Amino acid sequence: MTGETLLLHPEDDVAVALRELPGVPRGHKVAVHDLAVGAPVRKYGQAIGVVTAPIAAGDHVHTHNLGMGPHDRAYDFGTEVRPVEPPPAPASFRGIVRPDGRVATRNYIGILTSVNCSATVAKRIASRASALCEEFPNVDGIVALTHGTGCGMAADGDGIRLLRRTLTGYARHPNFAAILVVGLGCEVNQLTGFDLPEGTPTMTIQELGGTSATVRRGLEVIRELLPAANAVTREPVPASNLVLGLQCGGSDGYSGITANPALGAAADLLVRHGGTAILSETPEVYGAEHLLTRRAVSRAVGERLIERIHWWESYAESMDNNPSPGNKAGGLTTILEKSLGAVAKGGTTPLTAVYEYAEPVTGRGFVFMDTPGYDPVSATGQVAGGANLICFTTGRGSVYGCRPAPSLKLASNRETYRAMEEDMDVDCGAILDGEVTVAELGERIFRLVLDVASGRQTASEELGFGDEEFAPWQLGAVM
C-alpha cells in the first residue's frame, strides 16, 4: 500500500486506487507497468482478463482497455484442504428451540401463497393480523410471502419442482412458529403437491367463496395460531445451530478487499464452532471456482460444483454479462474480477458439500448452493435451504431484508456506510483506513452474528424490510 494505491499480490499487474487519482476513480484499477494488447492482466494473483488496447504504467484499467478474453482453467481437487481447528471455548447464542430440536433465530407466523393470484389476499390477512401481535410480544410478526408465479407453467419439470421445493423449505423453516398456505384453487401449483408439516392449515379462495371470505377465515386461523406461537422462550444454544447465508450485492472495487474477506473470516469462525456457512451465486464465482475445488473434501464434491458451472455456461448467453452498471461504476470490469472478490466471503475452510437451489442443507461446515447471482433470488434459495441468518456485503449500497431470516448489511467502504448509515450494520471501510485488520473485523462480525441470532434487530429489520424480497427462482416458459 502506498497511501494512494493498494497492490493485492506481488505478481499483480494492477493496483487498486484508494482515493481519486488523475484519470482513475477511487476503487478502480491502475496499471503498475506497461501492458501490451493480448497480455493477461492479474489481480489477486489471478487472471481477470486480457488487454484490449495498449496500457501504460499509471493508466486507468477498465472496460475501455480490459476484456474477458479466453477463459481456460484447470481444476485441482482437495489440494488445499486444511483441518478445521476447534475453538478454545464454544460460542453460544440465545435461540428458540422448536419441539423437534431445530433452533430458530426469529419467531414469525408466515402466510405462503401457491400462486400469484392469492398474493393480495395473503397480504390483506397479514396486514390486518399484524395488529393482533401487540397481545403476543414473543411473536416477531406476520409475514406474507408472495411471488409472481404458480400458474402458466408446466405441471412437471424444473420450474414447478424448484417452486415447490422453495415453498416447502419456507414452510418448514425453524424461524416460522406456524404457517398458513393460501391458494386460488385452479392453479397449476395445487396445494396437494406441497410437502407441508403435519397440521399446516391451508385454504383456497374459490372454495371459501372469494376474497373477503378468505381474508376473514385467514384472520380466524391466525388468531388460533398466535397463542401457541407466543409460548416460546430464548435459551442458550451452541453456535453450531447457526446456518449463515453469505451474500453480496452492489459490489465495488473494495468489496473483495474489505467486506468479503472480513465476512469470510467470520464464516471461518462459525465453521470452527460447528456451524454452517452457505456460499452461493454461481455466476459470481465463475472464474474463481478453481479456488473452491482445491478446498473440496472429495473429488465428488468438487466435480458437483464444476457440473453446476457447466450448466450455467450452457444456460446463459454470456457469463461476462454479469457485472452490472453499478459494479462497473464501482471499479469491477469482468466477471472474473468480480468472482475473485466474491469467493472471499467463503473464507478458507474445506468445502464439504454442494447443494442445488433451495435443497435442504443437512451438512455442517462450509457448503455451496447453486443459485443465480441476483441477490433476492439467491437469498431466497438459501433461506429455503435452512439459513436462519444472512450476512450481505455491499459496496454501492444495496438495501435488503429477508424475513424470516434477519439480514446484516456490511458496507465495503466508509463513504457508502456514512451515506447510508441507517441501512448498514458494519463499516468495513475501517480496514482500508488501517483501523482494524480483516481478522479483527471478522471476529467482530461473528460476535454481531451471535447477537443478532439472539434477537438484536438489524438495520433492515428496523426499516421493515423482508416481505417483498421473497423471490423464488423461475425456470421454464411462461405459458
mmCIF file with all atom_site columns, C-alpha atoms in Angstrom, residues 164-248:
data_model
loop_
_atom_site.group_PDB
_atom_site.id
_atom_site.type_symbol
_atom_site.label_atom_id
_atom_site.label_alt_id
_atom_site.label_comp_id
_atom_site.label_asym_id
_atom_site.label_entity_id
_atom_site.label_seq_id
_atom_site.pdbx_PDB_ins_code
_atom_site.Cartn_x
_atom_site.Cartn_y
_atom_site.Cartn_z
_atom_site.occupancy
_atom_site.B_iso_or_equiv
_atom_site.pdbx_formal_charge
_atom_site.auth_seq_id
_atom_site.auth_comp_id
_atom_site.auth_asym_id
_atom_site.auth_atom_id
_atom_site.pdbx_PDB_model_num
ATOM 1  C CA . ARG A 1 164 ? -42.436 -26.312 -4.577  1.00 0.00 ? 164 ARG A CA 1
ATOM 2  C CA . ARG A 1 165 ? -39.063 -27.043 -3.039  1.00 0.00 ? 165 ARG A CA 1
ATOM 3  C CA . THR A 1 166 ? -38.673 -23.361 -2.159  1.00 0.00 ? 166 THR A CA 1
ATOM 4  C CA . LEU A 1 167 ? -42.144 -23.068 -0.654  1.00 0.00 ? 167 LEU A CA 1
ATOM 5  C CA . THR A 1 168 ? -41.671 -26.303 1.283   1.00 0.00 ? 168 THR A CA 1
ATOM 6  C CA . GLY A 1 169 ? -38.360 -25.025 2.652   1.00 0.00 ? 169 GLY A CA 1
ATOM 7  C CA . TYR A 1 170 ? -40.042 -21.882 3.942   1.00 0.00 ? 170 TYR A CA 1
ATOM 8  C CA . ALA A 1 171 ? -42.989 -23.821 5.352   1.00 0.00 ? 171 ALA A CA 1
ATOM 9  C CA . ARG A 1 172 ? -40.542 -25.960 7.337   1.00 0.00 ? 172 ARG A CA 1
ATOM 10 C CA . HIS A 1 173 ? -38.178 -23.147 8.322   1.00 0.00 ? 173 HIS A CA 1
ATOM 11 C CA . PRO A 1 174 ? -37.448 -23.012 12.075  1.00 0.00 ? 174 PRO A CA 1
ATOM 12 C CA . ASN A 1 175 ? -37.983 -19.234 12.157  1.00 0.00 ? 175 ASN A CA 1
ATOM 13 C CA . PHE A 1 176 ? -41.680 -19.811 11.489  1.00 0.00 ? 176 PHE A CA 1
ATOM 14 C CA . ALA A 1 177 ? -43.660 -20.895 14.526  1.00 0.00 ? 177 ALA A CA 1
ATOM 15 C CA . ALA A 1 178 ? -46.588 -21.640 12.208  1.00 0.00 ? 178 ALA A CA 1
ATOM 16 C CA . ILE A 1 179 ? -47.618 -21.326 8.563   1.00 0.00 ? 179 ILE A CA 1
ATOM 17 C CA . LEU A 1 180 ? -50.876 -20.691 6.722   1.00 0.00 ? 180 LEU A CA 1
ATOM 18 C CA . VAL A 1 181 ? -50.941 -21.528 2.991   1.00 0.00 ? 181 VAL A CA 1
ATOM 19 C CA . VAL A 1 182 ? -53.373 -19.704 0.688   1.00 0.00 ? 182 VAL A CA 1
ATOM 20 C CA . GLY A 1 183 ? -54.170 -20.721 -2.893  1.00 0.00 ? 183 GLY A CA 1
ATOM 21 C CA . LEU A 1 184 ? -56.672 -19.697 -5.547  1.00 0.00 ? 184 LEU A CA 1
ATOM 22 C CA . GLY A 1 185 ? -57.951 -23.184 -6.341  1.00 0.00 ? 185 GLY A CA 1
ATOM 23 C CA . CYS A 1 186 ? -57.461 -23.700 -10.075 1.00 0.00 ? 186 CYS A CA 1
ATOM 24 C CA . GLU A 1 187 ? -53.713 -23.032 -10.369 1.00 0.00 ? 187 GLU A CA 1
ATOM 25 C CA . VAL A 1 188 ? -51.094 -25.434 -11.700 1.00 0.00 ? 188 VAL A CA 1
ATOM 26 C CA . ASN A 1 189 ? -49.293 -25.379 -8.346  1.00 0.00 ? 189 ASN A CA 1
ATOM 27 C CA . GLN A 1 190 ? -52.018 -27.168 -6.420  1.00 0.00 ? 190 GLN A CA 1
ATOM 28 C CA . LEU A 1 191 ? -51.776 -27.314 -2.631  1.00 0.00 ? 191 LEU A CA 1
ATOM 29 C CA . THR A 1 192 ? -51.924 -31.104 -2.846  1.00 0.00 ? 192 THR A CA 1
ATOM 30 C CA . GLY A 1 193 ? -48.429 -31.018 -4.364  1.00 0.00 ? 193 GLY A CA 1
ATOM 31 C CA . PHE A 1 194 ? -46.863 -29.459 -1.256  1.00 0.00 ? 194 PHE A CA 1
ATOM 32 C CA . ASP A 1 195 ? -44.865 -31.322 1.375   1.00 0.00 ? 195 ASP A CA 1
ATOM 33 C CA . LEU A 1 196 ? -46.131 -29.360 4.372   1.00 0.00 ? 196 LEU A CA 1
ATOM 34 C CA . PRO A 1 197 ? -45.618 -30.007 8.087   1.00 0.00 ? 197 PRO A CA 1
ATOM 35 C CA . GLU A 1 198 ? -48.428 -32.063 9.568   1.00 0.00 ? 198 GLU A CA 1
ATOM 36 C CA . GLY A 1 199 ? -51.379 -29.931 10.659  1.00 0.00 ? 199 GLY A CA 1
ATOM 37 C CA . THR A 1 200 ? -50.494 -26.926 8.464   1.00 0.00 ? 200 THR A CA 1
ATOM 38 C CA . PRO A 1 201 ? -53.737 -25.025 7.695   1.00 0.00 ? 201 PRO A CA 1
ATOM 39 C CA . THR A 1 202 ? -54.475 -24.433 4.002   1.00 0.00 ? 202 THR A CA 1
ATOM 40 C CA . MET A 1 203 ? -57.300 -22.670 2.185   1.00 0.00 ? 203 MET A CA 1
ATOM 41 C CA . THR A 1 204 ? -58.305 -21.652 -1.331  1.00 0.00 ? 204 THR A CA 1
ATOM 42 C CA . ILE A 1 205 ? -60.142 -18.515 -2.347  1.00 0.00 ? 205 ILE A CA 1
ATOM 43 C CA . GLN A 1 206 ? -62.518 -20.317 -4.669  1.00 0.00 ? 206 GLN A CA 1
ATOM 44 C CA . GLU A 1 207 ? -63.634 -22.864 -2.079  1.00 0.00 ? 207 GLU A CA 1
ATOM 45 C CA . LEU A 1 208 ? -64.203 -20.209 0.590   1.00 0.00 ? 208 LEU A CA 1
ATOM 46 C CA . GLY A 1 209 ? -66.300 -18.000 -1.689  1.00 0.00 ? 209 GLY A CA 1
ATOM 47 C CA . GLY A 1 210 ? -63.982 -15.158 -2.657  1.00 0.00 ? 210 GLY A CA 1
ATOM 48 C CA . THR A 1 211 ? -61.587 -12.543 -1.333  1.00 0.00 ? 211 THR A CA 1
ATOM 49 C CA . SER A 1 212 ? -63.476 -11.185 1.685   1.00 0.00 ? 212 SER A CA 1
ATOM 50 C CA . ALA A 1 213 ? -64.495 -14.602 2.960   1.00 0.00 ? 213 ALA A CA 1
ATOM 51 C CA . THR A 1 214 ? -60.916 -15.876 2.660   1.00 0.00 ? 214 THR A CA 1
ATOM 52 C CA . VAL A 1 215 ? -59.486 -12.857 4.466   1.00 0.00 ? 215 VAL A CA 1
ATOM 53 C CA . ARG A 1 216 ? -61.987 -13.344 7.303   1.00 0.00 ? 216 ARG A CA 1
ATOM 54 C CA . ARG A 1 217 ? -61.170 -17.039 7.577   1.00 0.00 ? 217 ARG A CA 1
ATOM 55 C CA . GLY A 1 218 ? -57.455 -16.291 7.393   1.00 0.00 ? 218 GLY A CA 1
ATOM 56 C CA . LEU A 1 219 ? -57.728 -13.899 10.331  1.00 0.00 ? 219 LEU A CA 1
ATOM 57 C CA . GLU A 1 220 ? -59.548 -16.560 12.322  1.00 0.00 ? 220 GLU A CA 1
ATOM 58 C CA . VAL A 1 221 ? -56.733 -19.024 11.628  1.00 0.00 ? 221 VAL A CA 1
ATOM 59 C CA . ILE A 1 222 ? -54.046 -16.529 12.654  1.00 0.00 ? 222 ILE A CA 1
ATOM 60 C CA . ARG A 1 223 ? -55.899 -15.849 15.920  1.00 0.00 ? 223 ARG A CA 1
ATOM 61 C CA . GLU A 1 224 ? -55.891 -19.586 16.579  1.00 0.00 ? 224 GLU A CA 1
ATOM 62 C CA . LEU A 1 225 ? -52.147 -19.857 15.843  1.00 0.00 ? 225 LEU A CA 1
ATOM 63 C CA . LEU A 1 226 ? -50.926 -16.882 17.887  1.00 0.00 ? 226 LEU A CA 1
ATOM 64 C CA . PRO A 1 227 ? -51.164 -18.256 21.461  1.00 0.00 ? 227 PRO A CA 1
ATOM 65 C CA . ALA A 1 228 ? -49.009 -21.307 20.701  1.00 0.00 ? 228 ALA A CA 1
ATOM 66 C CA . ALA A 1 229 ? -46.585 -19.225 18.631  1.00 0.00 ? 229 ALA A CA 1
ATOM 67 C CA . ASN A 1 230 ? -46.194 -16.830 21.546  1.00 0.00 ? 230 ASN A CA 1
ATOM 68 C CA . ALA A 1 231 ? -45.394 -19.609 24.023  1.00 0.00 ? 231 ALA A CA 1
ATOM 69 C CA . VAL A 1 232 ? -41.637 -19.595 23.414  1.00 0.00 ? 232 VAL A CA 1
ATOM 70 C CA . THR A 1 233 ? -38.572 -18.502 25.323  1.00 0.00 ? 233 THR A CA 1
ATOM 71 C CA . ARG A 1 234 ? -34.995 -17.946 24.250  1.00 0.00 ? 234 ARG A CA 1
ATOM 72 C CA . GLU A 1 235 ? -32.318 -20.125 25.802  1.00 0.00 ? 235 GLU A CA 1
ATOM 73 C CA . PRO A 1 236 ? -28.554 -20.572 25.390  1.00 0.00 ? 236 PRO A CA 1
ATOM 74 C CA . VAL A 1 237 ? -27.718 -22.877 22.473  1.00 0.00 ? 237 VAL A CA 1
ATOM 75 C CA . PRO A 1 238 ? -24.395 -23.705 20.760  1.00 0.00 ? 238 PRO A CA 1
ATOM 76 C CA . ALA A 1 239 ? -23.306 -21.611 17.780  1.00 0.00 ? 239 ALA A CA 1
ATOM 77 C CA . SER A 1 240 ? -23.313 -24.855 15.794  1.00 0.00 ? 240 SER A CA 1
ATOM 78 C CA . ASN A 1 241 ? -27.057 -24.303 15.335  1.00 0.00 ? 241 ASN A CA 1
ATOM 79 C CA . LEU A 1 242 ? -26.431 -21.300 13.092  1.00 0.00 ? 242 LEU A CA 1
ATOM 80 C CA . VAL A 1 243 ? -26.803 -21.639 9.321   1.00 0.00 ? 243 VAL A CA 1
ATOM 81 C CA . LEU A 1 244 ? -25.423 -18.447 7.767   1.00 0.00 ? 244 LEU A CA 1
ATOM 82 C CA . GLY A 1 245 ? -26.200 -17.394 4.205   1.00 0.00 ? 245 GLY A CA 1
ATOM 83 C CA . LEU A 1 246 ? -23.348 -15.422 2.600   1.00 0.00 ? 246 LEU A CA 1
ATOM 84 C CA . GLN A 1 247 ? -24.484 -12.772 0.117   1.00 0.00 ? 247 GLN A CA 1
ATOM 85 C CA . CYS A 1 248 ? -23.028 -9.800  -1.754  1.00 0.00 ? 248 CYS A CA 1
#
